[in-house]
Amino acid sequence: NMKYRRLGDSELTVSAIQKGVAFLGRIPFDPIFTKAMVQGRNIFEYDPGSEACRAVGQIWEKIKNKIIS
């Protein structure tokens, strides 16, 4: 039986740096992912004001900025 523990942002950042990748952020668990999927919608259509949607949007902006610059 495997046990898991949640890593904090600082641990994730260190782990990412050690692997040579950027830590872009954390997407919180949110049942809107499943609810949106069941309705055939994405989270931006289903609940654009949700915490998870904001987190995905912030990560996307970071990716977009890396691509553009």
Coordinates of N, CA and C in Angstrom, one line a residue, residues 1-53:
N1 N 0.8 -1.2 0.0 CA 0.0 0.0 0.0 C 0.9 1.2 0.0
M2 N 0.8 2.0 -1.1 CA 1.7 3.2 -1.2 C 1.0 4.4 -0.5
K3 N 1.8 5.2 0.1 CA 1.3 6.4 0.8 C 1.9 7.6 0.0
Y4 N 1.1 8.6 -0.1 CA 1.6 9.8 -0.8 C 1.4 11.0 0.1
R5 N 2.3 12.0 -0.1 CA 2.1 13.2 0.6 C 2.2 14.4 -0.4
R6 N 1.5 15.4 0.0 CA 1.4 16.6 -0.9 C 2.7 17.4 -0.7
L7 N 3.3 17.8 -1.8 CA 4.5 18.6 -1.7 C 4.1 20.1 -1.7
G8 N 4.8 20.9 -1.0 CA 4.6 22.3 -1.0 C 5.2 22.9 -2.2
D9 N 4.8 24.2 -2.5 CA 5.3 24.8 -3.7 C 6.9 24.9 -3.7
S10 N 7.5 25.2 -2.5 CA 8.9 25.3 -2.5 C 9.6 23.9 -2.8
E11 N 9.0 22.8 -2.3 CA 9.5 21.5 -2.7 C 9.4 21.2 -4.2
L12 N 8.2 21.6 -4.7 CA 8.0 21.4 -6.1 C 9.0 22.2 -7.0
T13 N 9.2 23.4 -6.5 CA 10.1 24.3 -7.2 C 11.5 23.7 -7.2
V14 N 12.0 23.2 -6.1 CA 13.3 22.6 -6.0 C 13.4 21.4 -6.9
S15 N 12.4 20.6 -6.8 CA 12.4 19.3 -7.6 C 12.4 19.7 -9.1
A16 N 11.6 20.7 -9.5 CA 11.6 21.1 -10.9 C 13.0 21.6 -11.3
I17 N 13.6 22.4 -10.5 CA 15.0 23.0 -10.8 C 16.0 21.8 -11.0
Q18 N 15.9 20.8 -10.1 CA 16.8 19.7 -10.2 C 16.6 18.9 -11.4
K19 N 15.4 18.9 -12.0 CA 15.1 18.2 -13.2 C 15.3 19.1 -14.4
G20 N 15.6 20.3 -14.2 CA 15.8 21.2 -15.3 C 14.5 21.8 -16.0
V21 N 13.4 21.8 -15.3 CA 12.2 22.3 -15.8 C 11.7 23.4 -14.9
A22 N 10.8 24.2 -15.4 CA 10.2 25.3 -14.7 C 9.0 24.9 -13.9
F23 N 8.8 25.3 -12.7 CA 7.6 25.1 -12.0 C 6.6 26.2 -12.3
L24 N 5.6 25.9 -13.0 CA 4.7 26.9 -13.5 C 3.5 27.3 -12.6
G25 N 3.2 26.4 -11.6 CA 2.1 26.6 -10.7 C 1.4 25.3 -10.3
R26 N 0.4 25.5 -9.5 CA -0.4 24.4 -9.0 C -1.8 24.6 -9.4
I27 N -2.4 23.5 -9.8 CA -3.8 23.4 -10.2 C -4.5 22.7 -9.0
P28 N -5.4 23.3 -8.3 CA -6.0 22.7 -7.2 C -7.1 21.6 -7.6
F29 N -7.3 20.6 -6.8 CA -8.3 19.6 -7.1 C -9.6 20.4 -7.1
D30 N -10.5 20.1 -8.1 CA -11.7 20.8 -8.2 C -12.7 19.9 -9.0
P31 N -13.9 19.6 -8.4 CA -14.8 18.8 -9.1 C -15.4 19.4 -10.4
I32 N -15.1 20.7 -10.6 CA -15.6 21.3 -11.9 C -15.0 20.7 -13.1
F33 N -13.8 20.1 -13.0 CA -13.2 19.4 -14.2 C -14.1 18.3 -14.6
T34 N -14.6 17.5 -13.7 CA -15.5 16.3 -14.0 C -16.9 16.9 -14.5
K35 N -17.4 17.8 -13.8 CA -18.7 18.4 -14.1 C -18.7 19.0 -15.5
A36 N -17.7 19.7 -15.8 CA -17.5 20.3 -17.2 C -17.4 19.2 -18.2
M37 N -16.6 18.2 -18.0 CA -16.4 17.1 -18.9 C -17.8 16.4 -19.2
V38 N -18.5 16.1 -18.1 CA -19.8 15.4 -18.3 C -20.7 16.2 -19.2
Q39 N -20.6 17.6 -19.1 CA -21.5 18.4 -19.9 C -20.9 18.7 -21.3
G40 N -19.7 18.2 -21.6 CA -19.0 18.4 -22.9 C -18.5 19.8 -23.0
R41 N -18.1 20.4 -21.9 CA -17.6 21.8 -21.9 C -16.2 21.8 -21.3
N42 N -15.5 22.8 -21.5 CA -14.2 23.0 -20.8 C -14.4 23.8 -19.6
I43 N -13.5 23.9 -18.7 CA -13.7 24.6 -17.4 C -13.8 26.1 -17.6
F44 N -13.3 26.6 -18.7 CA -13.4 28.1 -19.0 C -14.9 28.4 -19.3
E45 N -15.5 27.5 -20.0 CA -17.0 27.6 -20.3 C -17.8 27.3 -19.1
Y46 N -17.5 26.3 -18.4 CA -18.3 25.8 -17.3 C -18.3 26.8 -16.1
D47 N -17.2 27.2 -15.7 CA -17.1 28.0 -14.5 C -15.8 28.9 -14.5
P48 N -15.8 30.0 -15.3 CA -14.6 30.8 -15.5 C -14.1 31.5 -14.3
G49 N -14.9 31.6 -13.2 CA -14.5 32.2 -12.0 C -13.9 31.3 -11.0
S50 N -13.9 30.0 -11.3 CA -13.4 29.0 -10.3 C -11.9 29.2 -10.0
E51 N -11.5 28.7 -8.8 CA -10.1 28.8 -8.5 C -9.2 27.9 -9.4
A52 N -9.7 26.8 -9.8 CA -9.0 25.9 -10.8 C -8.9 26.6 -12.1
C53 N -9.9 27.2 -12.6 CA -9.9 27.9 -13.9 C -8.9 29.0 -13.8

